[in-house]
mmCIF file of C-alpha atoms in Angstrom:
data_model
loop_
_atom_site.group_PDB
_atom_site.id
_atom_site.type_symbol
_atom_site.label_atom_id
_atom_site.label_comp_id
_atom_site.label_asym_id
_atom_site.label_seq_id
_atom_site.Cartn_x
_atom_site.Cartn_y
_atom_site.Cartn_z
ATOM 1 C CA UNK D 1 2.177 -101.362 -34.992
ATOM 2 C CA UNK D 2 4.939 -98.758 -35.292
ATOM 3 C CA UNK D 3 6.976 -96.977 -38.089
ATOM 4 C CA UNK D 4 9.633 -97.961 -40.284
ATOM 5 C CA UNK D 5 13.095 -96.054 -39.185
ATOM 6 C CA UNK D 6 15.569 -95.251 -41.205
ATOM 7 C CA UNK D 7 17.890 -98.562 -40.285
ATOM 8 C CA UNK D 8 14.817 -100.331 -42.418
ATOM 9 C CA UNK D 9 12.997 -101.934 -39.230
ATOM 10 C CA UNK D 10 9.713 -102.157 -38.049
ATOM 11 C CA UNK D 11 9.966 -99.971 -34.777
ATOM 12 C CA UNK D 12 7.232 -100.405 -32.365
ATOM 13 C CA UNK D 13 6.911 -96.951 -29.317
ATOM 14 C CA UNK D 14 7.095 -99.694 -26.489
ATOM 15 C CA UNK D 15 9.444 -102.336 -27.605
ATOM 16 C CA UNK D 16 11.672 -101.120 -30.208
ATOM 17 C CA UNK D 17 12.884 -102.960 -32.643
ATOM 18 C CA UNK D 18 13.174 -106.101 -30.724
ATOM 19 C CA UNK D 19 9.801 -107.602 -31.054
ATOM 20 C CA UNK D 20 8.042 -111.030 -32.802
ATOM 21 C CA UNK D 21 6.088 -110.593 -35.837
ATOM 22 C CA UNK D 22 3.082 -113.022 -36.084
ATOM 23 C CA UNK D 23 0.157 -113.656 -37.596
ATOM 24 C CA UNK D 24 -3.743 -114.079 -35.602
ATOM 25 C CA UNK D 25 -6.524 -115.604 -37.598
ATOM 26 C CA UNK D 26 -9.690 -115.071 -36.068
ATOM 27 C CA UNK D 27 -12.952 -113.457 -37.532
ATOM 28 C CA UNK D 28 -13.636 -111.276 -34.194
ATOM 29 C CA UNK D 29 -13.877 -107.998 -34.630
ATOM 30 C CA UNK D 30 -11.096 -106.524 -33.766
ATOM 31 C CA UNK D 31 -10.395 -102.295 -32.758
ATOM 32 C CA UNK D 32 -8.611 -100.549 -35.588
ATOM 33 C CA UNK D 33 -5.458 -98.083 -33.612
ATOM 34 C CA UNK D 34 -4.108 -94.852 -35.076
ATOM 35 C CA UNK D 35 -1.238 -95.247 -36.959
ATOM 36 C CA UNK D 36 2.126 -94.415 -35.354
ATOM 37 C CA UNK D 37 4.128 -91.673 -36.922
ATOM 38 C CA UNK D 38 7.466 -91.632 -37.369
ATOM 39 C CA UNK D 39 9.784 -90.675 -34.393
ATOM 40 C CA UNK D 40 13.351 -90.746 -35.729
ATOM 41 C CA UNK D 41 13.673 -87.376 -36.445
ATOM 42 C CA UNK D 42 17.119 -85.752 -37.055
ATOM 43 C CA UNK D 43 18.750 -89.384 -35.340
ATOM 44 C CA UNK D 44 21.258 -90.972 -37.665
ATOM 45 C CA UNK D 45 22.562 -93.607 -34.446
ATOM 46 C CA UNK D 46 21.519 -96.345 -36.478
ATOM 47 C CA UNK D 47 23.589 -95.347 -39.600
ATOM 48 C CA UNK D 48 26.508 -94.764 -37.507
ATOM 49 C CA UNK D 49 26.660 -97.910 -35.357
ATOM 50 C CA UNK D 50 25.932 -100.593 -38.320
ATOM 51 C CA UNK D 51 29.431 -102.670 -38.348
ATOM 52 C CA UNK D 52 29.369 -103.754 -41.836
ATOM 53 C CA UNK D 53 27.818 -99.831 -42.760
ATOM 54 C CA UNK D 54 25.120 -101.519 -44.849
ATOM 55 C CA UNK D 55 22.570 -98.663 -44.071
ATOM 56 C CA UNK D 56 24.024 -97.134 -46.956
ATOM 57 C CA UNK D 57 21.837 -94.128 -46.416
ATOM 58 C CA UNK D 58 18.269 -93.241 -44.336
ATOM 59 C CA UNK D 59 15.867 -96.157 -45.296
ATOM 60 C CA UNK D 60 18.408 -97.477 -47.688
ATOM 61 C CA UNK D 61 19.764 -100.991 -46.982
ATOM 62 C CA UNK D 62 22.780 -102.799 -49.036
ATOM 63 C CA UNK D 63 21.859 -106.688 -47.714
ATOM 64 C CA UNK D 64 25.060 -107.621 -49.603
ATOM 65 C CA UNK D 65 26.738 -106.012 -46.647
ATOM 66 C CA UNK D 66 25.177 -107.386 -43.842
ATOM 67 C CA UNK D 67 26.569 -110.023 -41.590
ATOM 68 C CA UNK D 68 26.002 -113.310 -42.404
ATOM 69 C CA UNK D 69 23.686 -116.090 -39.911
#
């Protein structure tokens, strides 16, 4: 489906980050995809543009810090 970047999110090529997660049950046989590699590269945006800076470090996530919903 994608690779995990360093802001701790699922990152799809086509959609980014802002996607829905779900679950299909079916017993078809389904086509197994190559698996994405990782495309963040030297890119620290994420790091820099958290508010609360709970990306604490690449792929390192304080929750404590986050915004609250």
């Amino acid at each position: 489906m994608g690779w995990i970047g360093k802001h701790t999110n699922l990152i799809a090529r086509d959609a980014g980050s802002w996607f829905f997660l779900g679950e299909i049950y079916t017993d078809l046989p389904l086509p197994v995809d190559a698996p994405a590699t990782r495309h963040c590269g030297r890119c620290q945006a994420c790091l820099e543009v958290c508010p609360t800076r709970a990306i604490v470090a690449p792929y390192r996530l304080d929750a404590r810090r986050c915004i609250p919903t």
